[in-house]
mmCIF file of C-alpha atoms in Angstrom:
data_model
loop_
_atom_site.group_PDB
_atom_site.id
_atom_site.type_symbol
_atom_site.label_atom_id
_atom_site.label_comp_id
_atom_site.label_asym_id
_atom_site.label_seq_id
_atom_site.Cartn_x
_atom_site.Cartn_y
_atom_site.Cartn_z
ATOM 1 C CA MET A 24 143.010 67.073 107.367
ATOM 2 C CA ASN A 25 141.954 67.640 111.257
ATOM 3 C CA THR A 26 138.071 67.969 112.096
ATOM 4 C CA GLN A 27 137.871 72.068 112.455
ATOM 5 C CA ARG A 28 139.398 72.229 109.067
ATOM 6 C CA SER A 29 137.253 69.659 106.816
ATOM 7 C CA ILE A 30 134.177 71.344 108.459
ATOM 8 C CA ALA A 31 135.411 75.150 107.628
ATOM 9 C CA ALA A 32 135.996 73.678 104.429
ATOM 10 C CA TYR A 33 132.488 71.648 103.586
ATOM 11 C CA ARG A 34 131.083 74.970 105.276
ATOM 12 C CA HIS A 35 132.760 77.016 102.555
ATOM 13 C CA LEU A 36 131.463 74.100 99.752
ATOM 14 C CA THR A 37 127.760 74.281 100.582
ATOM 15 C CA SER A 38 128.506 78.223 99.303
ATOM 16 C CA LEU A 39 127.960 76.629 95.705
ATOM 17 C CA TYR A 40 123.985 75.634 96.280
ATOM 18 C CA PRO A 41 121.802 78.479 95.671
ATOM 19 C CA LYS A 42 121.082 81.576 97.835
ATOM 20 C CA SER A 43 117.684 80.473 99.164
ATOM 21 C CA PHE A 44 118.399 76.458 99.556
ATOM 22 C CA ARG A 45 121.893 77.775 101.503
ATOM 23 C CA ASP A 46 119.653 79.878 103.876
ATOM 24 C CA GLU A 47 117.626 77.310 105.082
ATOM 25 C CA TYR A 48 119.234 74.148 104.948
ATOM 26 C CA ARG A 49 123.410 75.041 105.353
ATOM 27 C CA ASP A 50 123.557 74.851 109.307
ATOM 28 C CA ASP A 51 121.857 71.107 108.883
ATOM 29 C CA LEU A 52 124.064 70.404 106.083
ATOM 30 C CA VAL A 53 126.906 71.239 108.132
ATOM 31 C CA ALA A 54 125.664 69.534 111.259
ATOM 32 C CA VAL A 55 125.041 66.111 109.765
ATOM 33 C CA PHE A 56 128.749 66.561 107.989
ATOM 34 C CA THR A 57 129.772 67.150 111.412
ATOM 35 C CA GLU A 58 127.682 64.216 113.048
ATOM 36 C CA GLN A 59 129.229 61.997 110.008
ATOM 37 C CA LEU A 60 132.918 63.200 110.947
ATOM 38 C CA ASN A 61 132.692 61.811 114.612
ATOM 39 C CA ASN A 62 131.076 58.426 113.919
ATOM 40 C CA LYS A 63 133.435 57.792 110.433
ATOM 41 C CA HIS A 64 136.715 57.802 108.875
ATOM 42 C CA THR A 65 137.422 61.253 107.212
ATOM 43 C CA ALA A 66 137.868 59.971 103.853
ATOM 44 C CA HIS A 67 134.915 58.106 103.572
ATOM 45 C CA VAL A 68 132.735 61.047 104.830
ATOM 46 C CA TRP A 69 134.729 63.031 102.548
ATOM 47 C CA LEU A 70 133.714 60.496 100.140
ATOM 48 C CA PHE A 71 130.132 60.810 100.208
ATOM 49 C CA ALA A 72 129.982 64.528 100.736
ATOM 50 C CA VAL A 73 131.537 65.004 97.477
ATOM 51 C CA HIS A 74 129.313 62.803 95.762
ATOM 52 C CA ASP A 75 126.641 64.260 97.301
ATOM 53 C CA LEU A 76 127.671 67.749 96.598
ATOM 54 C CA ILE A 77 128.229 67.031 92.946
ATOM 55 C CA ILE A 78 124.716 65.703 92.395
ATOM 56 C CA SER A 79 122.796 67.984 94.462
ATOM 57 C CA ILE A 80 124.026 71.044 93.881
ATOM 58 C CA PRO A 81 123.223 71.130 90.119
ATOM 59 C CA SER A 82 119.774 69.754 91.030
ATOM 60 C CA GLN A 83 119.117 72.670 93.701
ATOM 61 C CA HIS A 84 120.138 75.153 91.095
ATOM 62 C CA LEU A 85 117.906 73.813 88.516
ATOM 63 C CA GLU A 86 114.931 73.455 91.063
ATOM 64 C CA ALA A 87 115.559 76.974 92.098
ATOM 65 C CA ARG A 88 115.443 78.212 88.292
ATOM 66 C CA MET A 89 112.285 76.680 87.548
ATOM 67 C CA ASN A 90 110.630 77.991 91.165
ATOM 68 C CA ARG A 91 111.176 81.456 90.128
ATOM 69 C CA PRO A 92 107.873 83.337 89.493
ATOM 70 C CA ALA A 93 106.844 83.868 85.809
ATOM 71 C CA PRO A 94 107.640 87.486 84.642
ATOM 72 C CA GLN A 95 104.787 89.768 83.854
ATOM 73 C CA SER A 96 106.391 89.794 80.416
ATOM 74 C CA VAL A 97 108.256 88.340 77.631
ATOM 75 C CA THR A 98 111.787 89.460 78.257
ATOM 76 C CA ILE A 99 113.959 86.350 76.082
ATOM 77 C CA ILE A 100 116.653 87.970 74.538
ATOM 78 C CA GLY A 101 115.820 88.654 70.938
ATOM 79 C CA ILE A 102 111.590 89.029 71.496
ATOM 80 C CA ARG A 103 111.724 92.338 70.932
ATOM 81 C CA HIS A 104 114.577 92.296 68.194
ATOM 82 C CA TRP A 105 112.941 89.772 66.006
ATOM 83 C CA ARG A 106 113.068 92.457 62.912
ATOM 84 C CA ALA A 107 117.004 92.042 63.207
ATOM 85 C CA PHE A 108 116.446 88.625 63.012
ATOM 86 C CA LEU A 109 114.065 88.608 59.783
ATOM 87 C CA LEU A 110 116.286 91.453 58.259
ATOM 88 C CA VAL A 111 119.586 89.936 58.675
ATOM 89 C CA GLY A 112 118.023 86.509 56.847
ATOM 90 C CA ILE A 113 116.576 88.266 54.265
ATOM 91 C CA ALA A 114 119.887 89.880 53.575
ATOM 92 C CA LEU A 115 121.826 86.744 53.749
ATOM 93 C CA LEU A 116 119.114 85.127 51.331
ATOM 94 C CA THR A 117 119.512 87.955 48.906
ATOM 95 C CA VAL A 118 123.103 88.019 48.852
ATOM 96 C CA VAL A 119 122.935 83.880 47.994
ATOM 97 C CA LEU A 120 120.613 84.594 45.603
ATOM 98 C CA ILE A 121 122.768 87.419 44.147
ATOM 99 C CA VAL A 122 125.515 85.411 44.001
ATOM 100 C CA ILE A 123 124.258 81.965 42.451
ATOM 101 C CA ASN A 124 122.609 84.486 39.643
ATOM 102 C CA VAL A 125 125.424 86.769 38.797
ATOM 103 C CA PRO A 126 127.935 85.969 36.354
ATOM 104 C CA PRO A 127 130.738 84.450 36.714
ATOM 105 C CA TYR A 128 129.340 82.259 39.756
ATOM 106 C CA ASN A 129 126.052 81.082 37.255
ATOM 107 C CA GLU A 130 128.468 80.154 34.433
ATOM 108 C CA ARG A 131 131.120 78.140 36.206
ATOM 109 C CA GLN A 132 131.107 75.497 38.388
ATOM 110 C CA LEU A 133 131.958 76.436 42.053
ATOM 111 C CA PRO A 134 134.040 74.239 43.791
ATOM 112 C CA GLU A 135 132.566 71.987 46.339
ATOM 113 C CA PHE A 136 133.205 73.915 49.432
ATOM 114 C CA GLY A 137 131.741 76.776 47.647
ATOM 115 C CA TRP A 138 128.529 74.973 47.083
ATOM 116 C CA VAL A 139 128.455 73.880 50.654
ATOM 117 C CA LEU A 140 129.160 77.492 52.120
ATOM 118 C CA MET A 141 126.055 78.478 49.897
ATOM 119 C CA MET A 142 123.660 75.828 50.861
ATOM 120 C CA MET A 143 124.533 76.440 54.446
ATOM 121 C CA SER A 144 123.837 80.141 54.080
ATOM 122 C CA LEU A 145 120.562 79.273 52.533
ATOM 123 C CA VAL A 146 119.581 77.234 55.305
ATOM 124 C CA ILE A 147 120.778 79.863 57.725
ATOM 125 C CA SER A 148 118.871 82.728 56.326
ATOM 126 C CA ILE A 149 115.947 80.804 56.030
ATOM 127 C CA GLY A 150 116.282 79.649 59.789
ATOM 128 C CA LEU A 151 117.008 83.356 60.511
ATOM 129 C CA ILE A 152 113.366 84.477 58.700
ATOM 130 C CA THR A 153 111.602 81.704 60.684
ATOM 131 C CA VAL A 154 113.085 82.838 63.880
ATOM 132 C CA GLY A 155 112.109 86.299 62.639
ATOM 133 C CA ILE A 156 108.609 85.728 62.194
ATOM 134 C CA THR A 157 108.051 83.106 65.317
ATOM 135 C CA MET A 158 109.695 85.651 67.422
ATOM 136 C CA GLY A 159 107.564 88.666 66.047
ATOM 137 C CA ILE A 160 104.382 86.332 66.493
ATOM 138 C CA ALA A 161 105.445 85.659 70.310
ATOM 139 C CA GLY A 162 106.131 89.231 70.781
ATOM 140 C CA ARG A 163 102.947 90.206 69.636
ATOM 141 C CA SER A 164 100.566 87.529 71.628
ATOM 142 C CA ALA A 165 102.765 88.348 74.686
ATOM 143 C CA ARG A 166 101.891 91.915 74.013
ATOM 144 C CA HIS A 167 98.189 91.475 73.367
ATOM 145 C CA GLY A 168 97.579 88.681 75.244
ATOM 146 C CA THR A 169 96.597 85.272 74.200
ATOM 147 C CA THR A 170 93.051 83.732 74.479
ATOM 148 C CA GLY A 171 92.932 80.049 74.977
#
């Protein structure tokens, strides 16, 4: 690959960085890459560049997310829908209790898979109820503000 195509390809790969990082550092990254191409073997420069991209692109995306300003209100999906989690959990718990206590299931042995399914449903229903209550409390405290 000739030098100009390498530079164009590298410039294109820098588009994987977050926009804020790319706007500030793209020209510097390409300049360093170009200088390295002039001083070292192309394969060595690409090996180093790919290694650097693999490490730095995810870390720059993470840093960009961490540096975002905090939202004014709680916008996590589901915080406003805590009742749905609570109601689905209660409904699932009700179904499990009915199935366990209604004939013919309460009079005969369920296969092992049936009991595993019942126990998983019981755990999931309790989890949904807990999540619903927790989200309801979090949403209420976000709306009314907390004093600490």
